[in-house]
CSV table of C-alpha atoms in Angstrom, one decimal:
chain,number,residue,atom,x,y,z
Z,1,UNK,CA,-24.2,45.8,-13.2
Z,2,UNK,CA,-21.4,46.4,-10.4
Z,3,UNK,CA,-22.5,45.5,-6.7
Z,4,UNK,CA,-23.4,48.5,-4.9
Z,5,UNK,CA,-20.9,46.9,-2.1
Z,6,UNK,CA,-17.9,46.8,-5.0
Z,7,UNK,CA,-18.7,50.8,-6.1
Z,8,UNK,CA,-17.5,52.3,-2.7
Z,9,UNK,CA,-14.8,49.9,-2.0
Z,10,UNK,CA,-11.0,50.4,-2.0
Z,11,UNK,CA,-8.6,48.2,-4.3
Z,12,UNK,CA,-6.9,47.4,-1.5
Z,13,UNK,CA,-10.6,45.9,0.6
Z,14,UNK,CA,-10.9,43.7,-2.2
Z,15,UNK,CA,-7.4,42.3,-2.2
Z,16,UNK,CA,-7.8,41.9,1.5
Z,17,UNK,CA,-11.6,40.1,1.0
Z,18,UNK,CA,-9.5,37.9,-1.3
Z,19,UNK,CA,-6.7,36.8,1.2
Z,20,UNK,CA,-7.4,33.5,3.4
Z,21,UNK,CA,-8.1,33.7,6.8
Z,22,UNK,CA,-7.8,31.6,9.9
Z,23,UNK,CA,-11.1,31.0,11.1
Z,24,UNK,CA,-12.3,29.1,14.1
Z,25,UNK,CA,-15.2,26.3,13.4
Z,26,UNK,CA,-17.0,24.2,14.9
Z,27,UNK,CA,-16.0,20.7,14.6
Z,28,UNK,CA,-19.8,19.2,14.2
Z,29,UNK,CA,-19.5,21.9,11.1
Z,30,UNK,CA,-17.7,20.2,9.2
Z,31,UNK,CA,-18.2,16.5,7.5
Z,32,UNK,CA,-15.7,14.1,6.1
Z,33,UNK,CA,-14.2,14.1,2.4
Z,34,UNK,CA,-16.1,11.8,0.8
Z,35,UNK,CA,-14.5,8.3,0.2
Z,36,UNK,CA,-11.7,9.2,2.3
Z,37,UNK,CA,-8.8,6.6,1.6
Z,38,UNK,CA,-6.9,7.8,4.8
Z,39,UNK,CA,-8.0,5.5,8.1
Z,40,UNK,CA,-8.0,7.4,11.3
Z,41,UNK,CA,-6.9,5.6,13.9
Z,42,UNK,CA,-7.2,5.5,17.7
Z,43,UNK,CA,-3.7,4.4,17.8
Z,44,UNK,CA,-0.4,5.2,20.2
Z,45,UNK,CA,0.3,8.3,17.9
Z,46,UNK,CA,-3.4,9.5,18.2
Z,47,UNK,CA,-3.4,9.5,22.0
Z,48,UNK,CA,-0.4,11.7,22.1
Z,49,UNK,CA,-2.0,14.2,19.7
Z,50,UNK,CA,-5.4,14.1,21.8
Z,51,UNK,CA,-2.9,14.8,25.0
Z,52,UNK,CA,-1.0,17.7,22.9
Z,53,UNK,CA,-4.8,19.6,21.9
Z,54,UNK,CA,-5.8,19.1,25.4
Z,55,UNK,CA,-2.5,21.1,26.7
Z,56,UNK,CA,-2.1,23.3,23.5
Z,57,UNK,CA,-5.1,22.9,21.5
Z,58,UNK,CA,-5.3,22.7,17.6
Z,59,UNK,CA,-1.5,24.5,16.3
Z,60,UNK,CA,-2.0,23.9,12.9
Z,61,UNK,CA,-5.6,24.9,11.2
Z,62,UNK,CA,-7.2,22.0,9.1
Z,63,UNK,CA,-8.2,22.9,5.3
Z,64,UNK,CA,-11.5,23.1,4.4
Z,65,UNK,CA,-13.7,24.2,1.6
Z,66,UNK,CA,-17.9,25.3,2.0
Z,67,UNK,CA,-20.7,23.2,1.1
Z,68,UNK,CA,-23.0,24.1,-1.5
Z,69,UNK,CA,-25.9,23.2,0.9
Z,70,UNK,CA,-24.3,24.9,4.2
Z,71,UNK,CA,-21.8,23.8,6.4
Z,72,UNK,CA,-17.9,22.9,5.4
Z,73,UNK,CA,-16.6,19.7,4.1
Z,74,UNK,CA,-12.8,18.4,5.1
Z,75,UNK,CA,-10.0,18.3,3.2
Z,76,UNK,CA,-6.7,18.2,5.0
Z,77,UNK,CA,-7.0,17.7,8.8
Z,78,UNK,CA,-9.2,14.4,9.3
Z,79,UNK,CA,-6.7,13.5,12.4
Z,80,UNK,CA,-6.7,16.9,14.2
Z,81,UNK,CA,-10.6,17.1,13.8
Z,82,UNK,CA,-10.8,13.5,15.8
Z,83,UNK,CA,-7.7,14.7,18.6
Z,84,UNK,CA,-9.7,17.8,19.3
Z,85,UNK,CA,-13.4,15.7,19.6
Z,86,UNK,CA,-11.2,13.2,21.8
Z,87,UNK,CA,-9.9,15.6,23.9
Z,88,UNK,CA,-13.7,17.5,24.3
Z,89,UNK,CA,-13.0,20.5,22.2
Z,90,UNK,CA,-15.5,21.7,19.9
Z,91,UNK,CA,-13.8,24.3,17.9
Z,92,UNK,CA,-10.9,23.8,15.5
Z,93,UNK,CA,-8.8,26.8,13.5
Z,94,UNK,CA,-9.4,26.2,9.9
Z,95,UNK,CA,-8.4,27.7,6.3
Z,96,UNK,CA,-11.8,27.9,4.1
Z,97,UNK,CA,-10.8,27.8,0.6
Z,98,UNK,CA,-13.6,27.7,-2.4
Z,99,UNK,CA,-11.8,24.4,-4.7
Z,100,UNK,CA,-13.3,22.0,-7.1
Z,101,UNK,CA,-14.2,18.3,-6.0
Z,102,UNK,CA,-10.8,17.4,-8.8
Z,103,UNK,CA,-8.8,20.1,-6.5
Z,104,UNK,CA,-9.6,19.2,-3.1
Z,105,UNK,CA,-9.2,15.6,-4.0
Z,106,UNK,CA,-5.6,16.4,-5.3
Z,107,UNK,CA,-4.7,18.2,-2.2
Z,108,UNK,CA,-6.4,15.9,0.3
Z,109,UNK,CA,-3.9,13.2,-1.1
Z,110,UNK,CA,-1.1,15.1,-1.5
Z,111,UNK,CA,-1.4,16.2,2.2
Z,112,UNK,CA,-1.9,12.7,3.7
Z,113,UNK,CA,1.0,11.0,1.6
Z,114,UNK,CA,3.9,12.7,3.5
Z,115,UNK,CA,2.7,10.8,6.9
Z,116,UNK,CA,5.5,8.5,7.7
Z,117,UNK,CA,3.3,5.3,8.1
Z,118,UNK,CA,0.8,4.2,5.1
Z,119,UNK,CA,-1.0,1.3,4.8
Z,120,UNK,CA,-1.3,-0.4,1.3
Z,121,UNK,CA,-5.1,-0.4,0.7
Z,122,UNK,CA,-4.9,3.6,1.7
Z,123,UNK,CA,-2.1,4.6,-0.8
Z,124,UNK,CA,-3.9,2.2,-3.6
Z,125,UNK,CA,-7.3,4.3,-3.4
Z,126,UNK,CA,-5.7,7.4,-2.8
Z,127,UNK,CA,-3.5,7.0,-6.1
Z,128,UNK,CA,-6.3,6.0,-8.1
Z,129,UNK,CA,-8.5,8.7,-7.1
Z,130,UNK,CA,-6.0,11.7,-7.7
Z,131,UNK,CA,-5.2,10.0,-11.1
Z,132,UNK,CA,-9.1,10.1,-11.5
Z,133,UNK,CA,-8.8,13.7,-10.7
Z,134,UNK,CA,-6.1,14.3,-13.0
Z,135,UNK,CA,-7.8,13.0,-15.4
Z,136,UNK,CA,-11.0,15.0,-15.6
Z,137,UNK,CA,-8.4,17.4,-15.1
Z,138,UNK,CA,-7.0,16.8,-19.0
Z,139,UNK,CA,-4.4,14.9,-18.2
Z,140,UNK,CA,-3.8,11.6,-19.9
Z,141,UNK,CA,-4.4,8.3,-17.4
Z,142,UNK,CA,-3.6,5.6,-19.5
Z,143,UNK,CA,-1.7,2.9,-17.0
Z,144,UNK,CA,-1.7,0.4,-19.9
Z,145,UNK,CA,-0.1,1.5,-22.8
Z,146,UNK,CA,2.2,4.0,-23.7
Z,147,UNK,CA,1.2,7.2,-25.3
Z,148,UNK,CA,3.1,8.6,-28.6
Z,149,UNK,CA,4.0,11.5,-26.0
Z,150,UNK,CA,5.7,10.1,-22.8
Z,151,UNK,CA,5.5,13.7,-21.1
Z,152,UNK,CA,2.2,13.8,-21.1
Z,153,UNK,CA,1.4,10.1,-19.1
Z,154,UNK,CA,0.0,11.0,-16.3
Z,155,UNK,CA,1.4,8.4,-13.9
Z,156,UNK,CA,4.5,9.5,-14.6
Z,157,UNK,CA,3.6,13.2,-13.6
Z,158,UNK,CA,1.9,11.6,-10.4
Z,159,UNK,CA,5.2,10.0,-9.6
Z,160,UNK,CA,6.5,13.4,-9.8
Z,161,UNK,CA,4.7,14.9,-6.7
Z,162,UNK,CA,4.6,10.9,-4.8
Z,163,UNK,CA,7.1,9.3,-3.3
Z,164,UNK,CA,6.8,6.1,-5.0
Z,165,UNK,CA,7.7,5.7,-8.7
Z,166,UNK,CA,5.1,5.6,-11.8
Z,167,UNK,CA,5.2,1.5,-11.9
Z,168,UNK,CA,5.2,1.2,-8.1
Z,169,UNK,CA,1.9,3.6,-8.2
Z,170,UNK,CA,0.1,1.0,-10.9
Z,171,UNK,CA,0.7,-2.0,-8.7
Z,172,UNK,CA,-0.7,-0.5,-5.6
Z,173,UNK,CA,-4.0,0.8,-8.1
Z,174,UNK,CA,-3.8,-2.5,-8.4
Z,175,UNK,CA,-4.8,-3.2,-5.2
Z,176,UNK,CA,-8.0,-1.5,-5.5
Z,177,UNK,CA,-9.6,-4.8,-7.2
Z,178,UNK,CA,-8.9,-7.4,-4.2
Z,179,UNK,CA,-12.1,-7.9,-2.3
Z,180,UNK,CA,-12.0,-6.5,1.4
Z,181,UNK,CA,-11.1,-9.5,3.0
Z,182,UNK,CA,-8.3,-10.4,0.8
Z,183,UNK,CA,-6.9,-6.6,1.0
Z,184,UNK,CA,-7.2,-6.5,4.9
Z,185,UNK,CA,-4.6,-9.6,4.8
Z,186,UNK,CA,-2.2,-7.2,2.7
Z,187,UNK,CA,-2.5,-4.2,5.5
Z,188,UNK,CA,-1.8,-6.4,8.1
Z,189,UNK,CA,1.3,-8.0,6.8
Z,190,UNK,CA,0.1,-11.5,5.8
Z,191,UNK,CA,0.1,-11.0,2.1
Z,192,UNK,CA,3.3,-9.2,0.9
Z,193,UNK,CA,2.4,-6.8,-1.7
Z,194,UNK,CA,3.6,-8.3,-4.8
Z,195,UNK,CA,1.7,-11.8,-4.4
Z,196,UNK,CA,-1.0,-9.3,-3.6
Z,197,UNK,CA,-0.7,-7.3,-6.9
Z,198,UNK,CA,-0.5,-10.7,-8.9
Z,199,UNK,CA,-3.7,-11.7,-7.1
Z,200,UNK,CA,-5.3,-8.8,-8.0
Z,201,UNK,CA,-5.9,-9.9,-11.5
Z,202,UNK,CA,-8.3,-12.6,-9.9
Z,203,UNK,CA,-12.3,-12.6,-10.6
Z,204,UNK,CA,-13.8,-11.4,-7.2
Z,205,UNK,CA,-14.9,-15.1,-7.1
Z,206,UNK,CA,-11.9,-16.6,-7.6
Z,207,UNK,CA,-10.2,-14.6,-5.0
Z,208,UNK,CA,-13.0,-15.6,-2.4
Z,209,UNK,CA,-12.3,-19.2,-3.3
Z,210,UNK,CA,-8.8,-18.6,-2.5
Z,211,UNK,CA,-9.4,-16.7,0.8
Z,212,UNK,CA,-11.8,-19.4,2.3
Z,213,UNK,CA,-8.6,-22.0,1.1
Z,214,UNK,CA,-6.5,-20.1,3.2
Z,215,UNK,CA,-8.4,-20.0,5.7
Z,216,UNK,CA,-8.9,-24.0,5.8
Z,217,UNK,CA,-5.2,-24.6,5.3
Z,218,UNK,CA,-4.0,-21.6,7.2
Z,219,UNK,CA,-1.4,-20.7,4.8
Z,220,UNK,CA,-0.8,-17.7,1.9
Z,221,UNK,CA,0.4,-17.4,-1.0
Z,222,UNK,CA,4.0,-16.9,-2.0
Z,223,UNK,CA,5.2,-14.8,-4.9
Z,224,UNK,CA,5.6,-18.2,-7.5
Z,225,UNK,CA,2.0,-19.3,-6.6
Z,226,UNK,CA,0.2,-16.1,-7.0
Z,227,UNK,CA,2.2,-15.6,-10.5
Z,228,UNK,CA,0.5,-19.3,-11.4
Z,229,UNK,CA,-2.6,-19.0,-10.0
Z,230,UNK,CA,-2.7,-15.6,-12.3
Z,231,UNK,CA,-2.4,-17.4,-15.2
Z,232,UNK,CA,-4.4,-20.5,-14.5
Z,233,UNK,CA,-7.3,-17.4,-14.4
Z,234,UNK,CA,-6.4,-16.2,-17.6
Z,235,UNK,CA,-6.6,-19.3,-19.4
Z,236,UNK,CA,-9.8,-20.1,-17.8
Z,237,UNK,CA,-8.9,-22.7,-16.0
Z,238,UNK,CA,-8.5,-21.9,-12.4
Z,239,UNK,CA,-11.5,-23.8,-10.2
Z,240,UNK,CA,-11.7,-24.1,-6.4
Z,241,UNK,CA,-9.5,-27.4,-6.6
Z,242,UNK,CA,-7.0,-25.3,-8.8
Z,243,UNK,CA,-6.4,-23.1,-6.1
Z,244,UNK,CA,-6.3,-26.1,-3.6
Z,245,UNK,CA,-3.9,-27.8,-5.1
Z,246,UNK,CA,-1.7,-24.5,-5.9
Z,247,UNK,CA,-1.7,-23.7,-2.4
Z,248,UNK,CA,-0.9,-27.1,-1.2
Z,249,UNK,CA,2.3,-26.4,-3.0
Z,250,UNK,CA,5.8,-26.7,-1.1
Z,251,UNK,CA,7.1,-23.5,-0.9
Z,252,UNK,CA,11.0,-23.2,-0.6
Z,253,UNK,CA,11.2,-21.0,2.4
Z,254,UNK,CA,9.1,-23.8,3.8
Z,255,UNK,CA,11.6,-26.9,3.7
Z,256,UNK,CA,13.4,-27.6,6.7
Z,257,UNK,CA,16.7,-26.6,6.2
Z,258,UNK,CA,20.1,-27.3,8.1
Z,259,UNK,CA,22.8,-25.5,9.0
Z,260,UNK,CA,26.2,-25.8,10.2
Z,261,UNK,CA,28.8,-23.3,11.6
Z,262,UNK,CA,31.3,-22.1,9.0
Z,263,UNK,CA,34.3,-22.1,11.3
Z,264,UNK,CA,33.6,-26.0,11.7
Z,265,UNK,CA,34.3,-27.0,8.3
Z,266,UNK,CA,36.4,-23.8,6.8
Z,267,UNK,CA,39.8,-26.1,7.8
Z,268,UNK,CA,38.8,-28.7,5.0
Z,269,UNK,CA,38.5,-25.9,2.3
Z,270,UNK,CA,40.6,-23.9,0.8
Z,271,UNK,CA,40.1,-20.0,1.1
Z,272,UNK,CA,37.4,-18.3,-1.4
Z,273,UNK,CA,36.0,-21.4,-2.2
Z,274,UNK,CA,32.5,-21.3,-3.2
Z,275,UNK,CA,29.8,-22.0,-0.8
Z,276,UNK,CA,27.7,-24.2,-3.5
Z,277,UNK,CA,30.6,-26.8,-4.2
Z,278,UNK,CA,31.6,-26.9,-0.3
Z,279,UNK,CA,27.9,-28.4,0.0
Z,280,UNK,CA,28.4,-30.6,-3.4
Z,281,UNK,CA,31.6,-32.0,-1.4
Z,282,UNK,CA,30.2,-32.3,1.6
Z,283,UNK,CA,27.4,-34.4,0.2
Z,284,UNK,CA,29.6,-36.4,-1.6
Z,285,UNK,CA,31.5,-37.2,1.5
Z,286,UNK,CA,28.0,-38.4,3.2
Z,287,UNK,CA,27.2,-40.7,0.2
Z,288,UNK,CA,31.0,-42.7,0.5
Z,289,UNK,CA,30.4,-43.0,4.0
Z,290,UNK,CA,27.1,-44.0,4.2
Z,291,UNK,CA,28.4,-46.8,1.3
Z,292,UNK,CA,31.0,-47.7,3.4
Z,293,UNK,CA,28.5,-48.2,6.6
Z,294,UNK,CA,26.2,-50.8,4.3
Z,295,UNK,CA,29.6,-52.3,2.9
Z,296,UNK,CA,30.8,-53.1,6.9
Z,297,UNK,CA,26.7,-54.2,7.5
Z,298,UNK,CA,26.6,-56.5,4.6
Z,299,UNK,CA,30.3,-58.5,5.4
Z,300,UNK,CA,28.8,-59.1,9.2
C-alpha cells in the first residue's frame, strides 16, 4: 500500500528527499568506524588544522552514514572530527549517506589513501580490509594463486584505484601477521619493509623470540637474514639459538670500510678503468711492499 505521505507528493519532492544534504552534527553524535586502520595523530600537521577550525571552522563536511541503533558512525573525516573537539567545537558539517558496512569500508579507505604520509601497519590493514570487502562483494581475493581469468583477481583491481601495485599491496597484507611489537619497529623506521615482509612468515612465537634477541643485542635484521631465518621456520628448524646465532651474523653494511679520494690515485690509472681491478692493483701493490718490508727486517 503507498504511504499516505508518497500519494500527495510531487515527482520533483521525492527527487529532492533523495538528494544529499549538508547537515550540521554534533561531534559526540557520531562514533568511530570500527577497526579504523588510520591513526590520528596529535602531530605538527594536526595543530595547524585545530588552528585553521578555530579561525574558519570545519570547510569540508566529514561522511557519515546512520546507526541502526541511533546516532551516526564515521566514515571519511576521523581527523576533522578530532581538529574541531581540539579546538572546542562541538558541531561539524557532515554528508549522511545510507551504505553497507562492504561500502563504507571501501570508501573509508579509499579516502584516507590519498594522504601524503602513510605508515606501513595502516596501509597493511587498510588493504586487507577493502580486499575483505571486495570480496563479500563477489570479487575474487585470491593473493596466492592465479585464477584461470586474470581480470577478475581482485588485487589487481585494488591496484587499480591504490597507488601501490597488486604485488606491493600483498607484501604490506603481509604485514598484518607481525605481532604489535615487531610491526611498531616497521612504522618507525627500524625494520625496512622487506625484511619486515620476509619476517612475516614467522610463528607469532618465533617472532617474539626474535624481538626479545634484538632487544638483547640491540640490532635488526637485514634483508639476507630475514630471507634465512624464513626458511629456517619452514623447515622447522628455527629455535631461540637459531635466531641468535642468525642475528649475530656480520652484515656487509656493517664492516668497517675504507676509503680513499679518487683524485689521489686517478694519475696511476689509466682513464675508464674499472673501479674493481684499481682495488685488485692496489692490493697487490700492498702485498709486494709489505714483502719487501719483512725481506729488509729479516737481512738486519
Amino acid at each position: 500500500m503507498t504511504p499516505l505521505d508518497d500519494l500527495f507528493s510531487t515527482d520533483e519532492s521525492r527527487a529532492e528527499a533523495q538528494l544529499e544534504k549538508v547537515v550540521t552534527l554534533n561531534s559526540a553524535d557520531i562514533s568511530d568506524f570500527p577497526n579504523h586502520p588510520f591513526k590520528v595523530k596529535q602531530d605538527e600537521a594536526m595543530t595547524e588544522m585545530v588552528d585553521s577550525v578555530k579561525q574558519y571552522g570545519v570547510l569540508v563536511p566529514a561522511l557519515v552514514r546512520p546507526k541502526a541503533d541511533g546516532g551516526y558512525e564515521m566514515v571519511a573525516g576521523h581527523r576533522r572530527k578530532c581538529a574541531a573537539t581540539l579546538a572546542g567545537i562541538t558541531e561539524m558539517p557532515c554528508i549522511v549517506r545510507n551504505l553497507t558496512d562492504d561500502e563504507a569500508t571501501i570508501i573509508m579507505v579509499d579516502s584516507n589513501l590519498q594522504r601524503e604520509t602513510i605508515l606501513p601497519s595502516e596501509k597493511a590493514f587498510a588493504y586487507k580490509m577493502k580486499l575483505e570487502a571486495m570480496k563479500r562483494q563477489g570479487q575474487r581475493s585470491d593473493l596466492t594463486s592465479r585464477p584461470v581469468d586474470t581480470k577478475s583477481r581482485s588485487d589487481e583491481q585494488l591496484a587499480k584505484d591504490s597507488p601501490d601495485s597488486a604485488r606491493q599491496i600483498q607484501r604490506y597484507i603481509r604485514l598484518t601477521e607481525l605481532i604489535p611489537p615487531v610491526l611498531d619497529m616497521v612504522d618507525s623506521g627500524k625494520i625496512a619493509f622487506r625484511p619486515a615482509v620476509e619476517l612475516s612468515y614467522l610463528s607469532k612465537e618465533q617472532q617474539q623470540s626474535l624481538y626479545d634477541t634484538m632487544a638483547c643485542e640491540d640490532c635488526t635484521p637485514s634483508l639476507a637474514q630475514a630471507i634465512k631465518m624464513k626458511e629456517f621456520s619452514r623447515d622447522g628448524k628455527l629455535t631461540a639459538e637459531v635466531i641468535l646465532s642468525i642475528m649475530q651474523e656480520e652484515k656487509p653494511n656493517q664492516r668497517e670500510q675504507f676509503k680513499m679520494p679518487k683524485e689521489r690515485i686517478s694519475k696511476y690509472f689509466a682513464p675508464g678503468t674499472p673501479a674493481q681491478k684499481i682495488e685488485d692493483t692496489i692490493i697487490k701493490a700492498l702485498e709486494l711492499y709489505r714483502k719487501r718490508q719483512r725481506d729488509r727486517e729479516a737481512e738486519r
